[in-house]
PDB file of C-alpha atoms and ligand atoms in Angstrom:
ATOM      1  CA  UNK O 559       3.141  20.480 -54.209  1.00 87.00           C
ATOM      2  CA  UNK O 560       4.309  20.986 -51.019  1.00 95.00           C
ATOM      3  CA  UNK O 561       2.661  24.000 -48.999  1.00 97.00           C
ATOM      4  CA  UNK O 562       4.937  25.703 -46.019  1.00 97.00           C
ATOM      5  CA  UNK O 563       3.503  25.835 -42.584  1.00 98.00           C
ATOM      6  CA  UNK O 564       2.927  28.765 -40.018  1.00 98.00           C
ATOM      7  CA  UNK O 565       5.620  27.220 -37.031  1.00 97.00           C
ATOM      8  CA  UNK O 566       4.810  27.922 -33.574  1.00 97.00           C
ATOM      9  CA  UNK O 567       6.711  30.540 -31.593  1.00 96.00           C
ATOM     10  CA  UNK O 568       8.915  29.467 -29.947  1.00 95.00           C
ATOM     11  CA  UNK O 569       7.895  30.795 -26.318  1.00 96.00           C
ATOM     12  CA  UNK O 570       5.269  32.201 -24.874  1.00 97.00           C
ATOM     13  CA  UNK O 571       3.558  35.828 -26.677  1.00 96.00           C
ATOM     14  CA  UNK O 572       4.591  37.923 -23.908  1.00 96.00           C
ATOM     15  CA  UNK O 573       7.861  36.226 -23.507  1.00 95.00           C
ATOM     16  CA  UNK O 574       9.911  39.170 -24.753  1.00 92.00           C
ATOM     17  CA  UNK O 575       7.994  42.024 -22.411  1.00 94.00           C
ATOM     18  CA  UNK O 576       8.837  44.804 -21.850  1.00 93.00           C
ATOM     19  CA  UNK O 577      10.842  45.120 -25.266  1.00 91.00           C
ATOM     20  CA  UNK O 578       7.850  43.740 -27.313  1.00 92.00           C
ATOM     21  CA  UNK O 579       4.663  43.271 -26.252  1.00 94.00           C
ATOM     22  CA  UNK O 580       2.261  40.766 -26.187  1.00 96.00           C
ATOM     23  CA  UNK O 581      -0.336  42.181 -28.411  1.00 96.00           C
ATOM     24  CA  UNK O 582       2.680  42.999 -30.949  1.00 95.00           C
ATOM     25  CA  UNK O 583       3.984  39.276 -31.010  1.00 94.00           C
ATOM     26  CA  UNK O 584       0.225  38.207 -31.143  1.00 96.00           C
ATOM     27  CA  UNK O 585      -0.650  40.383 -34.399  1.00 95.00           C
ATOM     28  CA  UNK O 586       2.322  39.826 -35.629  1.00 95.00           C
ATOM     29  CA  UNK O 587       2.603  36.342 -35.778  1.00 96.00           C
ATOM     30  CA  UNK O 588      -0.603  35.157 -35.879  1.00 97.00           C
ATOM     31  CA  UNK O 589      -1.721  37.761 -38.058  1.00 96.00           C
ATOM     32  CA  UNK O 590       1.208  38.790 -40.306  1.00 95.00           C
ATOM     33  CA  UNK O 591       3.447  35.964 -40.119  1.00 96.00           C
ATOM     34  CA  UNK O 592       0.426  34.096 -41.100  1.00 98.00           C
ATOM     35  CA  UNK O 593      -0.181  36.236 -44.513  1.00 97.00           C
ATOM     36  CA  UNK O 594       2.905  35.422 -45.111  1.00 96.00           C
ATOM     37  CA  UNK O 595       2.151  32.057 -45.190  1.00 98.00           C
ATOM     38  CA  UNK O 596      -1.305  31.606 -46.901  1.00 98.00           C
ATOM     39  CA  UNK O 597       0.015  33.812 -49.646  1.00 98.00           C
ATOM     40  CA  UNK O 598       3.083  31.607 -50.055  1.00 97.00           C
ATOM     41  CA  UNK O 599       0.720  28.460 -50.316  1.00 98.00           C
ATOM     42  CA  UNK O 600      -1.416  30.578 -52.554  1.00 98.00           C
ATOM     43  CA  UNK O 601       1.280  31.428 -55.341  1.00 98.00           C
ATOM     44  CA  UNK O 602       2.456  27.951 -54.749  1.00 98.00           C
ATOM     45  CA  UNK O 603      -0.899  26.414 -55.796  1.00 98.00           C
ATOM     46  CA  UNK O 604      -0.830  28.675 -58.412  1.00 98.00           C
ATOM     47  CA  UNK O 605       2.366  27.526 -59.950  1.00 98.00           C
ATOM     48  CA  UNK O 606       1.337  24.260 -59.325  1.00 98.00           C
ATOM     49  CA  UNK O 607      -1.790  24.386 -61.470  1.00 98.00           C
ATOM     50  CA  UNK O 608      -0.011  26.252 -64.468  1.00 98.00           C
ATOM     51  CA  UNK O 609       2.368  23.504 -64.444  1.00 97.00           C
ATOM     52  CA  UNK O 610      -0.480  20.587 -64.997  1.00 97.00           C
ATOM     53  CA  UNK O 611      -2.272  23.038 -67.286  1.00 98.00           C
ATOM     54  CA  UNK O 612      -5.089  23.261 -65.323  1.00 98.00           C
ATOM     55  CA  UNK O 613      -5.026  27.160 -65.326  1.00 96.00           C
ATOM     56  CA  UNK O 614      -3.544  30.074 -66.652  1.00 97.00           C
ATOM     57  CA  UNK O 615      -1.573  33.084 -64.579  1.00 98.00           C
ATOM     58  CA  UNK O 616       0.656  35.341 -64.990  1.00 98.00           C
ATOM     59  CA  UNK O 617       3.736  33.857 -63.956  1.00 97.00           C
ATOM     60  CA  UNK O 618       5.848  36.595 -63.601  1.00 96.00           C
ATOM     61  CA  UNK O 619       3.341  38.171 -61.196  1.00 97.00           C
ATOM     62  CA  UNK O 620       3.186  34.964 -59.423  1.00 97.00           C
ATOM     63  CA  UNK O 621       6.895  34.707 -58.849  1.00 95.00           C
ATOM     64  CA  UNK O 622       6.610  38.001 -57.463  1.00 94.00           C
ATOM     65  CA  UNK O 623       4.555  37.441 -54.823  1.00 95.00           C
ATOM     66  CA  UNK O 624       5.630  33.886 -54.111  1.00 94.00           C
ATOM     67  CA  UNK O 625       9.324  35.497 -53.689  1.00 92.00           C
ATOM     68  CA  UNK O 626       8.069  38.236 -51.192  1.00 92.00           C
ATOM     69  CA  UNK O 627       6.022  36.308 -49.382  1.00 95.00           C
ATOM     70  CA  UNK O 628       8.200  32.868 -49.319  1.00 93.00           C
ATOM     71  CA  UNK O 629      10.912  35.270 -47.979  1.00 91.00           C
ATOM     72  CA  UNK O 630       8.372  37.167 -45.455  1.00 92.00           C
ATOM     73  CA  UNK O 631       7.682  33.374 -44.493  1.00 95.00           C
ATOM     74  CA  UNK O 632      11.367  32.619 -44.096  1.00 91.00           C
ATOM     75  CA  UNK O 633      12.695  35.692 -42.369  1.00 89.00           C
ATOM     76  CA  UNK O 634      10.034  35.723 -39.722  1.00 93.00           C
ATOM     77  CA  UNK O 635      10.762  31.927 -38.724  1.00 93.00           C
ATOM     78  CA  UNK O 636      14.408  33.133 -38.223  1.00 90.00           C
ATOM     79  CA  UNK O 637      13.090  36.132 -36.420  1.00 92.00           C
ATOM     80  CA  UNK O 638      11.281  34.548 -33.924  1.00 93.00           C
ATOM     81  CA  UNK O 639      13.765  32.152 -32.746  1.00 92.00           C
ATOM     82  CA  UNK O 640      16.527  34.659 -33.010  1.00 91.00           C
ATOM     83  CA  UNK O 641      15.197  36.341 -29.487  1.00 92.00           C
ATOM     84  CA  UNK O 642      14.801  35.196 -26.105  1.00 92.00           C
ATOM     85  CA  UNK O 643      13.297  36.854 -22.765  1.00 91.00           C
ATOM     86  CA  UNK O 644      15.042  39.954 -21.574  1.00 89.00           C
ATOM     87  CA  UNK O 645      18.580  39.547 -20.233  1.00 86.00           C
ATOM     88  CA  UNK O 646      21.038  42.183 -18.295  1.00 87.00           C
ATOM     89  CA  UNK O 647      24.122  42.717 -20.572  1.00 87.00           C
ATOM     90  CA  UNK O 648      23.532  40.404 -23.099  1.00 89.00           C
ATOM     91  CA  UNK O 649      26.534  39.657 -25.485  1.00 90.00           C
ATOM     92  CA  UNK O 650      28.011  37.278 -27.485  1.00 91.00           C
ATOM     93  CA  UNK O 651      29.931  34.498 -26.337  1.00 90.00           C
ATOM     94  CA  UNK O 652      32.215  31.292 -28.141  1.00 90.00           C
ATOM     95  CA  UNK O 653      33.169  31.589 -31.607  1.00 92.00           C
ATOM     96  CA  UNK O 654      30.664  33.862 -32.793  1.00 92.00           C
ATOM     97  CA  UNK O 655      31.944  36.399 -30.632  1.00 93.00           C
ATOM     98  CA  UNK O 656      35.313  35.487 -31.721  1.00 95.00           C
ATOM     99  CA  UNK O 657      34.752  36.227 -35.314  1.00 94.00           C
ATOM    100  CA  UNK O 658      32.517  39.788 -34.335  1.00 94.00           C
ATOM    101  CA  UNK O 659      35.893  40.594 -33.212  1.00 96.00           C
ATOM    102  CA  UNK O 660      37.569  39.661 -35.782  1.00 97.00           C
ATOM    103  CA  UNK O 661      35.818  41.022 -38.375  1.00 96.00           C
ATOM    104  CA  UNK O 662      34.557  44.188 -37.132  1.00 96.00           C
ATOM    105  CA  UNK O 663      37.099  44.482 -34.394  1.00 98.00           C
ATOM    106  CA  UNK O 664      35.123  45.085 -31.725  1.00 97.00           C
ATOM    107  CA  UNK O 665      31.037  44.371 -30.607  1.00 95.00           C
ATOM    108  CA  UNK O 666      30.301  47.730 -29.679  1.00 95.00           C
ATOM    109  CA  UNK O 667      31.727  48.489 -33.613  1.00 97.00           C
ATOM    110  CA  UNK O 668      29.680  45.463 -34.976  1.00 94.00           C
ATOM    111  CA  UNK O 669      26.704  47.132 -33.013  1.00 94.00           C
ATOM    112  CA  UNK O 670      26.956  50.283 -34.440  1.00 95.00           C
ATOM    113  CA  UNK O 671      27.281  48.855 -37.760  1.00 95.00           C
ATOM    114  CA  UNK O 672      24.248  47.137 -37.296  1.00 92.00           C
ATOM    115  CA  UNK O 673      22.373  49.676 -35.456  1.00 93.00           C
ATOM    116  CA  UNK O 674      23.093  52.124 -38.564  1.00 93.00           C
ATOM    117  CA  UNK O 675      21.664  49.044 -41.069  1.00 90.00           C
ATOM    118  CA  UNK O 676      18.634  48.743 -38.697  1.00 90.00           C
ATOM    119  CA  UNK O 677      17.785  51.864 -38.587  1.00 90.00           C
ATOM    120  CA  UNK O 678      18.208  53.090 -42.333  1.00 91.00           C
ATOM    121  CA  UNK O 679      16.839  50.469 -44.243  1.00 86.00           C
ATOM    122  CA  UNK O 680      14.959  52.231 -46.701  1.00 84.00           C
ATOM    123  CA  UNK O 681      11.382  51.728 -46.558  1.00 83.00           C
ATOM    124  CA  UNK O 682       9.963  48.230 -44.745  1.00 90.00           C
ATOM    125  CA  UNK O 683      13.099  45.861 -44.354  1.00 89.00           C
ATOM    126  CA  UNK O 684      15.510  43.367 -42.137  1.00 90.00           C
ATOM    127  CA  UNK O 685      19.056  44.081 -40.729  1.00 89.00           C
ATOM    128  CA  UNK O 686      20.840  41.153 -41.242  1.00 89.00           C
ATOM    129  CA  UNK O 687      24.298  39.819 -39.895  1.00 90.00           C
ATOM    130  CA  UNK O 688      25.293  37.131 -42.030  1.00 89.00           C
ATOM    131  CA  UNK O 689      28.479  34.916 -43.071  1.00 88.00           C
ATOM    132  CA  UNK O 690      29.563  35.115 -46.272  1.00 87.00           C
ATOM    133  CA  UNK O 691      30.763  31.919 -47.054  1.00 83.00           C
ATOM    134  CA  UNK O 692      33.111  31.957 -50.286  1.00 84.00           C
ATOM    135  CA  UNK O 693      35.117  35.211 -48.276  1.00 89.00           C
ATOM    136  CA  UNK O 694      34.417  33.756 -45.138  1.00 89.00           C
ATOM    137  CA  UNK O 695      33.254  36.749 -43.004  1.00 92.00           C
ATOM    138  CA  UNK O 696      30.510  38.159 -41.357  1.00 90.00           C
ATOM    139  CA  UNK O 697      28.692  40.868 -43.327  1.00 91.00           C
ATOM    140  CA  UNK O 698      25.615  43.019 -42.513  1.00 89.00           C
ATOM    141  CA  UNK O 699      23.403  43.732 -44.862  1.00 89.00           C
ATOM    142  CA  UNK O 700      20.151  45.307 -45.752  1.00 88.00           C
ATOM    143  CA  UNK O 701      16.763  43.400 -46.874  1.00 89.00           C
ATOM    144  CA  UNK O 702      14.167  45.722 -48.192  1.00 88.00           C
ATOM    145  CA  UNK O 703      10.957  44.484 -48.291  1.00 89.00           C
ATOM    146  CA  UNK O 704      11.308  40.604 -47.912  1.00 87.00           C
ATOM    147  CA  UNK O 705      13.315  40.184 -50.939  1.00 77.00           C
ATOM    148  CA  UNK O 706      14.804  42.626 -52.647  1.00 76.00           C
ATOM    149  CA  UNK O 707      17.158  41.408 -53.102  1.00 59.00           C
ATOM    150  CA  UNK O 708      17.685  38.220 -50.727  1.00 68.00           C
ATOM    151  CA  UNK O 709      16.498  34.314 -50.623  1.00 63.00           C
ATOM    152  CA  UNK O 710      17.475  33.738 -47.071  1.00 64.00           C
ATOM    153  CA  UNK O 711      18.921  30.474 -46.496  1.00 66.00           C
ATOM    154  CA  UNK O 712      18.981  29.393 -50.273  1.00 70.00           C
ATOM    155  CA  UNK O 713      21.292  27.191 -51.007  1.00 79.00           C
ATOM    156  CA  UNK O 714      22.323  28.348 -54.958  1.00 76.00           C
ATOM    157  CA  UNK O 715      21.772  25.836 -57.389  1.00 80.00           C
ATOM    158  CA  UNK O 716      21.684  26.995 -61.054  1.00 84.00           C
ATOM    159  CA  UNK O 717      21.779  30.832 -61.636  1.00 83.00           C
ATOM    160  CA  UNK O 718      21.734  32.643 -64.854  1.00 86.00           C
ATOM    161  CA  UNK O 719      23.299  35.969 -65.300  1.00 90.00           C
ATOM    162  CA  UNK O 720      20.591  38.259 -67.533  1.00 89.00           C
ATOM    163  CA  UNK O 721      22.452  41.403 -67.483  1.00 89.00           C
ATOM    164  CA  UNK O 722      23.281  42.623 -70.748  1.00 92.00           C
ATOM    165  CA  UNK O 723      27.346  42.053 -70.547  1.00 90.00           C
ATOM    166  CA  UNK O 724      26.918  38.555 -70.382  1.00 91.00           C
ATOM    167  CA  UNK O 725      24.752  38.280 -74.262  1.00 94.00           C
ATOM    168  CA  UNK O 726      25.281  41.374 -75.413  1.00 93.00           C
ATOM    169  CA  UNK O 727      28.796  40.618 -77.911  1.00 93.00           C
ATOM    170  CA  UNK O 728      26.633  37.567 -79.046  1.00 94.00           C
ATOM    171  CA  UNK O 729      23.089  38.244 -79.108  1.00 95.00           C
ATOM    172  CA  UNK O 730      22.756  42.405 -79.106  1.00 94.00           C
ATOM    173  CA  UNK O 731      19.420  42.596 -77.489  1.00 94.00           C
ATOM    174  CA  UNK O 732      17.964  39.396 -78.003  1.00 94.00           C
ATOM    175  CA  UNK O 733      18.222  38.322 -74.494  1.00 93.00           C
ATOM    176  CA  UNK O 734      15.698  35.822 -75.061  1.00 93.00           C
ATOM    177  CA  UNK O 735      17.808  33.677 -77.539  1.00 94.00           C
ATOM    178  CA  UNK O 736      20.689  33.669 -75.212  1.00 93.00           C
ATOM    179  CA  UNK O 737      18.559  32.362 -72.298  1.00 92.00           C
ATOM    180  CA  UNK O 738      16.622  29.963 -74.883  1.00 94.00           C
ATOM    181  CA  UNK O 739      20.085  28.482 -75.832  1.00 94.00           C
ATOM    182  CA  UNK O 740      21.610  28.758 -72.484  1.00 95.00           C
ATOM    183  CA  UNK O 741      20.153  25.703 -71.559  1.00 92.00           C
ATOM    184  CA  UNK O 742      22.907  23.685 -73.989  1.00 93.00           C
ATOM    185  CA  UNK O 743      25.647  24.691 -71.664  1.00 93.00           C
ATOM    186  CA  UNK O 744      24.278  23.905 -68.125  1.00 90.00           C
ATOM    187  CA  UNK O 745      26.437  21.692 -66.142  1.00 92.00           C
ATOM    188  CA  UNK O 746      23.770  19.379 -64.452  1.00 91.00           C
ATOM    189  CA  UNK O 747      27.068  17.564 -62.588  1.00 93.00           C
ATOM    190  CA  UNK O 748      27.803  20.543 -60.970  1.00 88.00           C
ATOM    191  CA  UNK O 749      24.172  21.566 -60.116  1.00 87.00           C
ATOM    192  CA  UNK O 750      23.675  17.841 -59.127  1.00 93.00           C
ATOM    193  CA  UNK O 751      26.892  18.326 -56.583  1.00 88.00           C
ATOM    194  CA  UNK O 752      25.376  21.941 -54.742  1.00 85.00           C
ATOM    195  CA  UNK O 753      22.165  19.786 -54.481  1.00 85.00           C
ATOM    196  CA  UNK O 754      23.105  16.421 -52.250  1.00 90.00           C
ATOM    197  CA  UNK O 755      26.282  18.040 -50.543  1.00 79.00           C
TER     198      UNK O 755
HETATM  199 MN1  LIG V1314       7.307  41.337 -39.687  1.00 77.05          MN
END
């Protein structure tokens, strides 16, 4: 099983004064980052030990935590190294500044977009600028919580659609047949190609 690790910030804790303090960055990383972490490990072990039969737990629970908390783990590492100290006028430059353009026409429109995410995520969450790579374009989203509903930086392996419209002509309600015989039609070449490209 292999555990994730709590990385080290990046800079120093009171590298980003005034805007955040050094108490914040201290509690937060050292404290909540670090939950984060041990609870990852913690579902992790979990998992691990159902696997070998050494113990039984309920799996969906565990899955539940280990995606929040995996996620938390994730989104905070980007977080961290995503800032710097304070700077006068600080903008984008090279091609990512390019493509703000392109895509949202302007920064100060990209800005507002964001700002609006940011500040309207409902309940705890993450404003996110991302690329969308089959459309190729920068999006902003919303994460709320850690995960609903986001694996950052997943790459997509194997996915299963569970909704009804994809059993429901064949199976009526039974999704659990459909899933059970699912597993005939999985194209391991394909999964095998996302994996080592
Ligand atoms: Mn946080």
């Amino acid at each position: 099983m292999q555990k994730v690790e709590l990385p080290p910030l990046p800079y120093a804790y009171d590298a980003l004064e005034p805007v955040i303090s050094k108490e914040t960055m201290t509690l937060h990383h050292d404290k909540h980052h670090a939950a984060y972490v041990n609870a990852t490990n913690a579902a992790l072990e979990k998992l691990d030990k159902s696997r070998k039969g050494e113990m039984e737990i309920d799996t969906r629970a565990v899955l539940r935590d280990l995606t929040f908390n995996l996620n938390g783990h994730i989104l905070h590492s980007m977080f961290w190294t995503n800032m710097k100290g304070t700077k006068d006028n600080n903008k984008p430059n090279g091609e990512i500044a390019k493509q703000i353009d392109k895509d949202f026409g302007s920064f100060d429109a990209f800005k507002k977009e964001f700002d609006t995410a940011a500040k309207t995520v409902e309940g705890s969450g993450w404003a996110v600028l991302g690329f969308e790579q089959n459309s190729k374009q920068l999006v902003i989203v919303q994460i709320e919580k850690h995960n609903i509903n986001n694996i950052a930086n997943l790459r997509t392996l194997l996915i299963l659609d569970v909704w009804e419209h994809a059993f429901y002509v064949d199976y009526k309600n039974d999704k659990a047949a459909f899933v059970d015989k699912w597993w005939d039609i999985v194209n391991w070449d394909e999964v095998e190609k996302r994996f080592t490209l």
